[in-house]
Amino acid sequence: MPTVAGLANAPTLDSSVSAARERYIARNPASLAQHVEATAVLPGGNTRTVLFHEPFPLVMTRGEGCRLWDADGHAYVDLLGEYTAGLYGHSNPVIRRALDRALDGGWNLGAHGVAEARLARLVVNRFPSIELVRFTNSGTEANLLAIATAVASTGRSRVLVFEGGYHGGLLYFGGGGIPINAPHKFLLGRYNDSEGALALARAHADDLACILVEPMLGSGGCIPAERDFLLNLRTAADETGAVLIFDEVMTSRSSAGGQQARLGIVPDMTTLGKYIGGGMSFGAFGGRRDLMELYNPHRPGALPHAGTFNNNTLTMHAGVAGLEQLFTPEAADALFARGEGLRERLNALCAAAGLAVQWTGLGSLMTIHFQRGAIREPADLTPRSLVKELFHLDMLERGFYFARRGMAALSLEIGTTEEDAFCAAFEAWLDLRSAELSS
Ligand code: PMP
């Protein structure tokens, strides 16, 4: 039993976060200086909101394998994995050679190349739903185009999305949505709520263009969709004639054919992004032949799909090399299993500590939540931003680079050594912070 005096001396969450912030500021003067300089020309010194956190974000100056070095010379194991785009790490020689080869041929040729059809072939062969594919520069663009394809092909205007979904900078549905979302007529369902989704779809059957869903809420906290939920969305689309779109920008790494192949559910369209371009700017939308044929420029009245960098040579070459030589179907399965194993280990540590903490996710993607009980939708989440901040700052201090929101995305470069080191650090952290976690 703790004594009264012991309790009085126990660290509080507030005091521990303040102390961690002070140590962070003291440790990172060069990152702070760079941040201050950047604020003169970038709002808040930032050009990518998700990378920002208080008091200021780290500036990284170098990456190699699964390691990063910041402007003050600290080394980190990179567990963020560029929010899943960094599957191949920071310096893979296969990707490097592909980029060199692309550069040797010159860039900005303003013409068709040979690599784009090769990358398209790889994608079509892998994803069950993709008969034809088009490339874009980002996942955001891919989703905007997939929605536009559904609207154009059905002549309808409603788009069913789900609370907590993230489909890009202009398609974010956390907290119901954001003021800068694309101006579509959105219907907002609850994630993993089949009855609600079926009811919404049926109520708007005449005007429902598409259902857009992530097979796992990625940014929304690594909350996997239940198979039944996705099957019911398939039913809702079939009944109403709406286009079912799986946003596999994050979950495509679940297997060679993404989470759709793992679950055996075939949507009408799929959007991709992130690592499939070998770590370069990338997005893609693809699907049923009849839908994608709308873009066939041989056809009179074809839909136009422009984009200066859609087939940029760096992305096309790096993408081909990555899928052909590194992220083979076997490598995809192995990474999924590795991630499941790590999450189990981390959750066993949480259970042994008896604290309100757990990791949710799917394969190599996972997020920490400081609460007990099942998490099936964003409404189940308890916001504990101070604890998340403490975890983030403490882990940075111990040399593990993470998202402030507690998300990890394993790259192919993360090995047993890094996993063991992280599990040991996590176990020690649970012990060190048990008072703060209990408060
Ligand atoms: N969809 C999902 C599921 C995503 O996770 C993201 C990016 N995190 C996007 C779309 C947008 O991709 P991009 O950042 O390339 O625009």
Short mmCIF file of C-alpha atoms and ligand atoms in Angstrom, two decimals:
data_model
loop_
_atom_site.label_atom_id
_atom_site.label_comp_id
_atom_site.label_asym_id
_atom_site.label_seq_id
_atom_site.Cartn_x
_atom_site.Cartn_y
_atom_site.Cartn_z
CA MET A 1 0.00 0.00 0.00
CA PRO A 2 1.40 3.44 -0.86
CA THR A 3 1.78 5.74 2.11
CA VAL A 4 0.09 9.14 2.21
CA ALA A 5 3.52 10.74 1.88
CA GLY A 6 4.28 8.48 -1.10
CA LEU A 7 1.09 9.54 -2.83
CA ALA A 8 1.90 13.20 -2.29
CA ASN A 9 5.19 12.70 -4.10
CA ALA A 10 3.73 10.65 -6.96
CA PRO A 11 4.18 12.39 -10.31
CA THR A 12 0.99 13.74 -11.83
CA LEU A 13 0.25 13.59 -15.52
CA ASP A 14 0.48 17.39 -15.79
CA SER A 15 3.82 17.62 -14.03
CA SER A 16 5.32 14.77 -16.03
CA VAL A 17 4.19 16.22 -19.36
CA SER A 18 5.59 19.65 -18.41
CA ALA A 19 8.91 18.11 -17.46
CA ALA A 20 9.02 16.02 -20.66
CA ARG A 21 8.30 19.16 -22.73
CA GLU A 22 11.10 21.06 -21.02
CA ARG A 23 13.57 18.26 -21.67
CA TYR A 24 12.42 18.08 -25.30
CA ILE A 25 13.00 21.81 -25.81
CA ALA A 26 16.42 21.65 -24.15
CA ARG A 27 17.47 18.64 -26.26
CA ASN A 28 16.46 20.07 -29.62
CA PRO A 29 17.80 23.62 -30.13
CA ALA A 30 18.61 23.11 -33.83
CA SER A 31 15.09 21.81 -34.59
CA LEU A 32 13.67 24.80 -32.71
CA ALA A 33 15.86 27.25 -34.65
CA GLN A 34 14.76 25.70 -37.96
CA HIS A 35 11.13 25.84 -36.85
CA VAL A 36 11.42 29.53 -35.98
CA GLU A 37 13.00 30.28 -39.36
CA ALA A 38 10.27 28.35 -41.20
CA THR A 39 7.45 30.22 -39.43
CA ALA A 40 8.49 33.36 -41.36
CA VAL A 41 7.39 31.79 -44.65
CA LEU A 42 5.15 28.80 -43.83
CA PRO A 43 2.05 29.07 -41.63
CA GLY A 44 3.17 27.72 -38.26
CA GLY A 45 6.43 26.72 -39.98
CA ASN A 46 4.55 23.79 -41.51
CA THR A 47 3.42 22.56 -44.91
CA ARG A 48 1.91 19.22 -43.82
CA THR A 49 -0.43 19.42 -40.85
CA VAL A 50 -0.02 15.81 -39.73
CA LEU A 51 3.68 16.37 -38.99
CA PHE A 52 3.06 19.25 -36.61
CA HIS A 53 2.97 18.92 -32.86
CA GLU A 54 3.62 21.17 -29.90
CA PRO A 55 5.92 22.64 -28.80
CA PHE A 56 7.59 22.25 -32.23
CA PRO A 57 8.28 19.24 -34.44
CA LEU A 58 11.67 17.64 -34.96
CA VAL A 59 13.58 18.43 -38.12
CA MET A 60 15.13 15.31 -39.64
CA THR A 61 18.28 15.74 -41.66
CA ARG A 62 19.09 12.17 -42.66
CA GLY A 63 17.60 8.71 -43.02
CA GLU A 64 19.17 5.33 -43.66
CA GLY A 65 17.49 1.93 -43.54
CA CYS A 66 14.98 2.23 -40.68
CA ARG A 67 16.94 4.96 -38.90
CA LEU A 68 16.58 8.73 -38.80
CA TRP A 69 18.85 11.50 -37.50
CA ASP A 70 17.53 14.87 -36.40
CA ALA A 71 19.11 18.31 -36.74
CA ASP A 72 20.60 18.00 -33.24
CA GLY A 73 22.27 14.68 -34.08
CA HIS A 74 19.95 12.28 -32.19
CA ALA A 75 19.35 8.90 -33.82
CA TYR A 76 15.93 7.22 -33.95
CA VAL A 77 14.42 3.92 -34.97
CA ASP A 78 11.76 5.05 -37.43
CA LEU A 79 8.49 3.44 -36.37
CA LEU A 80 6.38 6.01 -38.21
CA GLY A 81 7.41 4.67 -41.62
CA GLU A 82 6.23 7.87 -43.35
CA TYR A 83 2.62 7.04 -42.41
CA THR A 84 2.93 3.80 -44.45
CA ALA A 85 4.55 5.34 -47.57
CA GLY A 86 8.00 4.49 -46.20
CA LEU A 87 7.62 0.72 -46.56
CA TYR A 88 11.02 0.42 -48.21
CA GLY A 89 12.85 2.51 -45.63
CA HIS A 90 15.09 5.45 -46.41
CA SER A 91 17.89 4.12 -48.58
CA ASN A 92 17.04 0.75 -50.07
CA PRO A 93 19.61 0.03 -52.82
CA VAL A 94 16.99 -1.57 -55.11
CA ILE A 95 14.91 1.61 -55.05
CA ARG A 96 18.06 3.70 -55.40
CA ARG A 97 19.16 1.81 -58.53
CA ALA A 98 15.69 2.16 -60.05
CA LEU A 99 15.76 5.92 -59.43
CA ASP A 100 19.25 6.17 -60.91
CA ARG A 101 18.12 4.27 -64.00
CA ALA A 102 15.13 6.58 -64.35
CA LEU A 103 17.36 9.64 -64.07
CA ASP A 104 19.84 8.22 -66.58
CA GLY A 105 17.02 8.29 -69.14
CA GLY A 106 16.22 11.95 -68.47
CA TRP A 107 13.11 13.35 -66.85
CA ASN A 108 10.09 15.48 -67.75
CA LEU A 109 9.91 13.95 -71.22
CA GLY A 110 6.24 14.91 -71.56
CA ALA A 111 5.39 11.59 -73.15
CA HIS A 112 4.30 8.02 -72.49
CA GLY A 113 7.06 5.87 -71.01
CA VAL A 114 7.55 2.13 -70.70
CA ALA A 115 7.48 1.88 -66.92
CA GLU A 116 3.87 3.03 -66.46
CA ALA A 117 2.33 0.00 -68.18
CA ARG A 118 4.65 -2.27 -66.20
CA LEU A 119 3.54 -0.72 -62.91
CA ALA A 120 -0.09 -0.89 -64.04
CA ARG A 121 0.34 -4.59 -64.91
CA LEU A 122 1.72 -5.31 -61.45
CA VAL A 123 -1.20 -3.50 -59.79
CA VAL A 124 -3.85 -5.15 -61.98
CA ASN A 125 -2.38 -8.60 -61.36
CA ARG A 126 -2.46 -8.07 -57.61
CA PHE A 127 -5.74 -6.41 -56.69
CA PRO A 128 -8.85 -8.53 -57.37
CA SER A 129 -11.07 -5.50 -58.03
CA ILE A 130 -8.73 -3.66 -60.39
CA GLU A 131 -9.18 -4.52 -64.07
CA LEU A 132 -7.85 -1.18 -65.28
CA VAL A 133 -5.98 1.49 -63.35
CA ARG A 134 -5.05 5.16 -63.62
CA PHE A 135 -2.22 6.87 -61.74
CA THR A 136 -2.36 10.13 -59.81
CA ASN A 137 0.05 12.04 -57.59
CA SER A 138 -1.52 11.35 -54.21
CA GLY A 139 -4.08 9.27 -52.41
CA THR A 140 -6.22 12.39 -52.01
CA GLU A 141 -6.38 12.84 -55.75
CA ALA A 142 -7.10 9.14 -56.25
CA ASN A 143 -10.12 9.35 -53.95
CA LEU A 144 -11.37 12.58 -55.50
CA LEU A 145 -11.21 10.88 -58.90
CA ALA A 146 -12.84 7.67 -57.69
CA ILE A 147 -15.76 9.68 -56.30
CA ALA A 148 -15.94 11.71 -59.50
CA THR A 149 -16.00 8.48 -61.53
CA ALA A 150 -18.90 7.17 -59.47
CA VAL A 151 -20.82 10.43 -59.77
CA ALA A 152 -20.23 10.60 -63.53
CA SER A 153 -21.08 6.95 -64.16
CA THR A 154 -24.25 6.82 -62.05
CA GLY A 155 -25.53 10.34 -62.66
CA ARG A 156 -26.15 10.52 -58.90
CA SER A 157 -24.67 12.82 -56.30
CA ARG A 158 -24.66 11.35 -52.77
CA VAL A 159 -21.49 9.87 -51.25
CA LEU A 160 -21.72 7.61 -48.22
CA VAL A 161 -18.64 7.90 -45.99
CA PHE A 162 -17.98 7.01 -42.36
CA GLU A 163 -17.27 8.92 -39.18
CA GLY A 164 -13.52 8.94 -38.55
CA GLY A 165 -12.68 8.15 -42.18
CA TYR A 166 -9.69 9.82 -43.79
CA HIS A 167 -9.47 9.81 -47.57
CA GLY A 168 -7.13 12.76 -48.01
CA GLY A 169 -6.65 16.42 -47.21
CA LEU A 170 -10.01 17.37 -48.72
CA LEU A 171 -11.86 14.25 -47.59
CA TYR A 172 -11.59 14.04 -43.82
CA PHE A 173 -14.50 12.89 -41.68
CA GLY A 174 -13.14 12.95 -38.13
CA GLY A 175 -15.59 14.84 -35.90
CA GLY A 176 -18.10 14.86 -38.77
CA GLY A 177 -15.88 16.57 -41.35
CA ILE A 178 -13.88 19.75 -41.94
CA PRO A 179 -14.73 23.07 -43.61
CA ILE A 180 -12.31 22.50 -46.50
CA ASN A 181 -13.75 19.15 -47.59
CA ALA A 182 -14.56 18.74 -51.28
CA PRO A 183 -18.10 20.00 -51.93
CA HIS A 184 -19.89 16.67 -52.39
CA LYS A 185 -23.20 15.72 -50.82
CA PHE A 186 -21.86 13.43 -48.10
CA LEU A 187 -23.89 11.06 -45.97
CA LEU A 188 -22.08 10.13 -42.77
CA GLY A 189 -22.47 6.60 -41.42
CA ARG A 190 -20.98 5.02 -38.31
CA TYR A 191 -18.03 2.72 -38.83
CA ASN A 192 -18.75 -0.97 -38.29
CA ASP A 193 -22.47 -0.21 -38.05
CA SER A 194 -23.99 -2.41 -40.76
CA GLU A 195 -27.61 -1.69 -39.97
CA GLY A 196 -27.06 2.05 -39.99
CA ALA A 197 -25.18 1.92 -43.29
CA LEU A 198 -27.83 -0.25 -44.95
CA ALA A 199 -30.57 2.07 -43.72
CA LEU A 200 -28.76 5.18 -45.00
CA ALA A 201 -28.06 3.58 -48.38
CA ARG A 202 -31.66 2.43 -48.78
CA ALA A 203 -33.07 5.81 -47.71
CA HIS A 204 -31.01 7.48 -50.47
CA ALA A 205 -31.07 4.62 -52.98
CA ASP A 206 -32.09 6.82 -55.92
CA ASP A 207 -29.29 9.31 -55.46
CA LEU A 208 -26.46 7.24 -53.98
CA ALA A 209 -23.42 7.43 -56.26
CA CYS A 210 -20.93 5.57 -54.10
CA ILE A 211 -19.91 4.17 -50.75
CA LEU A 212 -16.33 5.07 -49.83
CA VAL A 213 -14.72 3.15 -46.99
CA GLU A 214 -11.31 2.29 -45.54
CA PRO A 215 -11.03 -1.44 -44.73
CA MET A 216 -9.35 -0.18 -41.56
CA LEU A 217 -9.69 3.37 -40.23
CA GLY A 218 -6.01 4.31 -40.49
CA SER A 219 -5.71 7.92 -39.38
CA GLY A 220 -8.86 7.33 -37.35
CA GLY A 221 -6.93 5.10 -34.93
CA CYS A 222 -6.14 1.80 -36.71
CA ILE A 223 -9.64 0.42 -36.16
CA PRO A 224 -10.19 -2.55 -38.51
CA ALA A 225 -13.49 -3.02 -40.31
CA GLU A 226 -15.31 -6.19 -39.38
CA ARG A 227 -15.71 -8.49 -42.37
CA ASP A 228 -19.49 -8.47 -41.94
CA PHE A 229 -19.58 -4.69 -42.13
CA LEU A 230 -17.76 -4.66 -45.47
CA LEU A 231 -19.96 -7.51 -46.76
CA ASN A 232 -23.01 -5.46 -45.83
CA LEU A 233 -21.61 -2.48 -47.71
CA ARG A 234 -21.20 -4.79 -50.71
CA THR A 235 -24.89 -5.70 -50.33
CA ALA A 236 -25.90 -2.04 -49.97
CA ALA A 237 -24.04 -1.15 -53.17
CA ASP A 238 -25.54 -4.10 -55.06
CA GLU A 239 -29.06 -3.24 -53.93
CA THR A 240 -28.85 0.45 -54.75
CA GLY A 241 -26.57 0.41 -57.79
CA ALA A 242 -24.00 2.56 -56.00
CA VAL A 243 -20.28 2.09 -56.63
CA LEU A 244 -18.44 0.46 -53.72
CA ILE A 245 -14.99 2.02 -53.31
CA PHE A 246 -12.38 0.59 -50.95
CA ASP A 247 -9.76 3.15 -49.98
CA GLU A 248 -6.75 0.88 -49.62
CA VAL A 249 -4.22 3.70 -49.56
CA MET A 250 -3.03 2.35 -46.20
CA THR A 251 -4.37 -1.20 -46.09
CA SER A 252 -3.05 -2.31 -49.49
CA ARG A 253 -0.01 -3.66 -47.62
CA SER A 254 -2.18 -6.27 -45.81
CA SER A 255 -1.33 -8.77 -48.56
CA ALA A 256 -0.27 -8.68 -52.21
CA GLY A 257 -3.91 -7.94 -53.04
CA GLY A 258 -4.60 -5.71 -50.07
CA GLN A 259 -7.18 -6.19 -47.37
CA GLN A 260 -9.81 -7.01 -50.03
CA ALA A 261 -7.85 -10.14 -50.98
CA ARG A 262 -7.35 -11.05 -47.32
CA LEU A 263 -11.10 -10.78 -46.66
CA GLY A 264 -12.30 -12.08 -50.01
CA ILE A 265 -14.53 -9.08 -50.73
CA VAL A 266 -14.35 -7.39 -54.12
CA PRO A 267 -15.33 -3.71 -54.33
CA ASP A 268 -16.15 -1.98 -57.64
CA MET A 269 -13.25 0.42 -57.32
CA THR A 270 -10.10 0.67 -55.22
CA THR A 271 -7.84 3.59 -54.44
CA LEU A 272 -4.15 3.20 -53.69
CA GLY A 273 -1.24 5.39 -52.68
CA LYS A 274 1.82 5.53 -50.47
CA TYR A 275 4.51 2.83 -50.93
CA ILE A 276 3.21 1.52 -54.27
CA GLY A 277 5.12 4.34 -55.96
CA GLY A 278 8.32 3.09 -54.35
CA GLY A 279 8.26 5.95 -51.83
CA MET A 280 7.79 8.71 -54.43
CA SER A 281 4.60 10.80 -54.87
CA PHE A 282 1.88 8.37 -55.82
CA GLY A 283 -1.81 7.60 -56.01
CA ALA A 284 -3.99 5.36 -58.16
CA PHE A 285 -7.65 4.61 -58.74
CA GLY A 286 -8.84 1.54 -60.54
CA GLY A 287 -11.64 -0.95 -60.75
CA ARG A 288 -14.25 -2.51 -62.95
CA ARG A 289 -13.46 -2.34 -66.65
CA ASP A 290 -16.76 -0.64 -67.58
CA LEU A 291 -16.13 2.16 -65.06
CA MET A 292 -12.50 2.71 -65.99
CA GLU A 293 -13.24 2.54 -69.73
CA LEU A 294 -14.96 5.91 -69.26
CA TYR A 295 -11.42 7.33 -69.35
CA ASN A 296 -10.44 5.57 -72.59
CA PRO A 297 -9.43 8.45 -74.88
CA HIS A 298 -10.12 6.31 -77.98
CA ARG A 299 -13.80 6.66 -77.08
CA PRO A 300 -15.74 9.72 -78.19
CA GLY A 301 -16.83 11.74 -75.15
CA ALA A 302 -14.33 10.04 -72.83
CA LEU A 303 -13.84 11.57 -69.39
CA PRO A 304 -10.59 13.52 -69.26
CA HIS A 305 -8.08 12.73 -66.54
CA ALA A 306 -5.12 15.06 -66.68
CA GLY A 307 -2.12 15.36 -64.37
CA THR A 308 1.37 16.48 -65.36
CA PHE A 309 3.08 14.06 -63.03
CA ASN A 310 0.71 11.06 -63.30
CA ASN A 311 3.39 8.97 -65.03
CA ASN A 312 6.48 10.72 -63.71
CA THR A 313 9.48 8.57 -64.35
CA LEU A 314 10.82 8.48 -60.77
CA THR A 315 7.57 7.13 -59.34
CA MET A 316 7.00 4.66 -62.16
CA HIS A 317 10.51 3.17 -62.00
CA ALA A 318 10.68 3.05 -58.20
CA GLY A 319 7.20 1.53 -58.03
CA VAL A 320 8.05 -1.28 -60.43
CA ALA A 321 11.29 -2.12 -58.64
CA GLY A 322 9.58 -2.14 -55.25
CA LEU A 323 6.75 -4.47 -56.23
CA GLU A 324 8.88 -6.76 -58.41
CA GLN A 325 11.89 -7.13 -56.15
CA LEU A 326 11.04 -6.11 -52.59
CA PHE A 327 7.35 -6.23 -51.68
CA THR A 328 6.67 -9.58 -53.29
CA PRO A 329 3.49 -11.45 -52.30
CA GLU A 330 5.59 -13.51 -49.86
CA ALA A 331 7.12 -10.37 -48.36
CA ALA A 332 3.64 -8.87 -47.94
CA ASP A 333 2.42 -11.92 -46.01
CA ALA A 334 5.57 -11.99 -43.90
CA LEU A 335 5.22 -8.31 -43.00
CA PHE A 336 1.58 -8.80 -42.04
CA ALA A 337 2.52 -11.71 -39.76
CA ARG A 338 5.41 -9.73 -38.27
CA GLY A 339 3.09 -6.86 -37.43
CA GLU A 340 0.49 -9.13 -35.88
CA GLY A 341 3.21 -10.72 -33.76
CA LEU A 342 4.55 -7.39 -32.57
CA ARG A 343 1.09 -6.10 -31.67
CA GLU A 344 0.40 -9.28 -29.70
CA ARG A 345 3.65 -8.84 -27.80
CA LEU A 346 2.87 -5.20 -27.02
CA ASN A 347 -0.65 -6.07 -25.89
CA ALA A 348 0.72 -8.83 -23.67
CA LEU A 349 2.92 -6.18 -21.99
CA CYS A 350 -0.15 -3.94 -21.55
CA ALA A 351 -2.10 -6.81 -20.00
CA ALA A 352 0.78 -7.74 -17.68
CA ALA A 353 1.03 -4.12 -16.49
CA GLY A 354 -2.72 -4.11 -15.79
CA LEU A 355 -2.99 -0.53 -17.07
CA ALA A 356 -5.59 1.11 -19.32
CA VAL A 357 -3.60 0.82 -22.53
CA GLN A 358 -3.84 -1.26 -25.71
CA TRP A 359 -2.70 -1.41 -29.32
CA THR A 360 -5.22 -1.81 -32.14
CA GLY A 361 -4.46 -2.43 -35.80
CA LEU A 362 -3.99 -4.78 -38.66
CA GLY A 363 -0.70 -6.41 -39.65
CA SER A 364 2.11 -3.89 -39.75
CA LEU A 365 -0.10 -0.88 -38.87
CA MET A 366 -0.95 -0.14 -35.25
CA THR A 367 -1.98 2.64 -32.88
CA ILE A 368 -1.77 2.90 -29.11
CA HIS A 369 -4.88 3.82 -27.14
CA PHE A 370 -4.90 4.63 -23.47
CA GLN A 371 -8.13 2.93 -22.50
CA ARG A 372 -9.61 -0.49 -21.84
CA GLY A 373 -12.33 -2.35 -23.72
CA ALA A 374 -13.20 -3.02 -27.33
CA ILE A 375 -12.75 -0.25 -29.89
CA ARG A 376 -15.03 -0.72 -32.92
CA GLU A 377 -15.62 2.86 -34.01
CA PRO A 378 -14.28 6.36 -33.24
CA ALA A 379 -17.11 6.96 -30.74
CA ASP A 380 -15.49 4.28 -28.56
CA LEU A 381 -12.27 6.30 -28.27
CA THR A 382 -11.50 8.21 -25.09
CA PRO A 383 -9.45 11.29 -25.95
CA ARG A 384 -6.36 11.20 -23.76
CA SER A 385 -4.16 13.70 -25.51
CA LEU A 386 -1.91 14.44 -22.52
CA VAL A 387 -1.02 10.77 -22.07
CA LYS A 388 -0.40 10.47 -25.81
CA GLU A 389 1.88 13.50 -25.62
CA LEU A 390 3.80 11.97 -22.73
CA PHE A 391 4.20 8.68 -24.61
CA HIS A 392 5.36 10.50 -27.73
CA LEU A 393 7.90 12.74 -25.96
CA ASP A 394 9.21 9.89 -23.81
CA MET A 395 9.63 7.58 -26.80
CA LEU A 396 11.46 10.27 -28.77
CA GLU A 397 13.80 10.68 -25.82
CA ARG A 398 14.44 6.94 -25.91
CA GLY A 399 15.16 7.02 -29.66
CA PHE A 400 11.88 5.77 -31.18
CA TYR A 401 10.24 8.00 -33.78
CA PHE A 402 6.43 7.96 -33.83
CA ALA A 403 3.38 9.94 -34.78
CA ARG A 404 2.05 12.11 -31.96
CA ARG A 405 -1.22 10.24 -32.29
CA GLY A 406 0.60 7.02 -31.43
CA MET A 407 0.58 5.33 -34.80
CA ALA A 408 3.31 2.99 -35.99
CA ALA A 409 3.78 1.62 -39.53
CA LEU A 410 6.50 -0.99 -39.80
CA SER A 411 8.81 -0.78 -42.76
CA LEU A 412 10.52 -3.77 -44.36
CA GLU A 413 13.73 -2.52 -42.74
CA ILE A 414 12.48 -3.00 -39.18
CA GLY A 415 13.91 -6.27 -37.88
CA THR A 416 13.84 -8.35 -34.74
CA THR A 417 16.53 -6.19 -33.11
CA GLU A 418 14.39 -3.06 -33.45
CA GLU A 419 11.24 -4.89 -32.34
CA ASP A 420 12.97 -6.29 -29.26
CA ALA A 421 14.42 -2.89 -28.40
CA PHE A 422 11.02 -1.27 -28.74
CA CYS A 423 9.25 -3.91 -26.63
CA ALA A 424 11.89 -3.50 -23.90
CA ALA A 425 11.52 0.30 -23.99
CA PHE A 426 7.74 0.02 -23.91
CA GLU A 427 7.78 -2.36 -20.95
CA ALA A 428 10.11 -0.06 -19.02
CA TRP A 429 7.94 2.91 -19.92
CA LEU A 430 4.76 1.25 -18.63
CA ASP A 431 6.57 0.66 -15.36
CA LEU A 432 7.96 4.19 -15.17
CA ARG A 433 4.64 5.86 -15.99
CA SER A 434 2.22 3.61 -14.13
CA ALA A 435 1.19 6.46 -11.81
CA GLU A 436 0.45 8.85 -14.69
CA LEU A 437 -1.39 6.12 -16.59
CA SER A 438 -3.52 5.33 -13.56
CA SER A 439 -4.54 8.96 -12.96
N1 PMP B 1 -6.61 7.59 -47.87
C1 PMP B 1 -6.07 7.07 -46.77
C2 PMP B 1 -6.72 5.87 -46.13
C3 PMP B 1 -4.92 7.63 -46.21
O1 PMP B 1 -4.39 7.11 -45.10
C4 PMP B 1 -4.33 8.75 -46.86
C5 PMP B 1 -3.07 9.39 -46.35
N2 PMP B 1 -2.70 9.16 -45.06
C6 PMP B 1 -4.93 9.25 -48.01
C7 PMP B 1 -6.07 8.63 -48.50
C8 PMP B 1 -4.38 10.44 -48.72
O2 PMP B 1 -3.20 10.14 -49.36
P1 PMP B 1 -2.16 11.31 -49.72
O3 PMP B 1 -1.59 11.79 -48.44
O4 PMP B 1 -1.18 10.67 -50.63
O5 PMP B 1 -2.96 12.38 -50.41
#
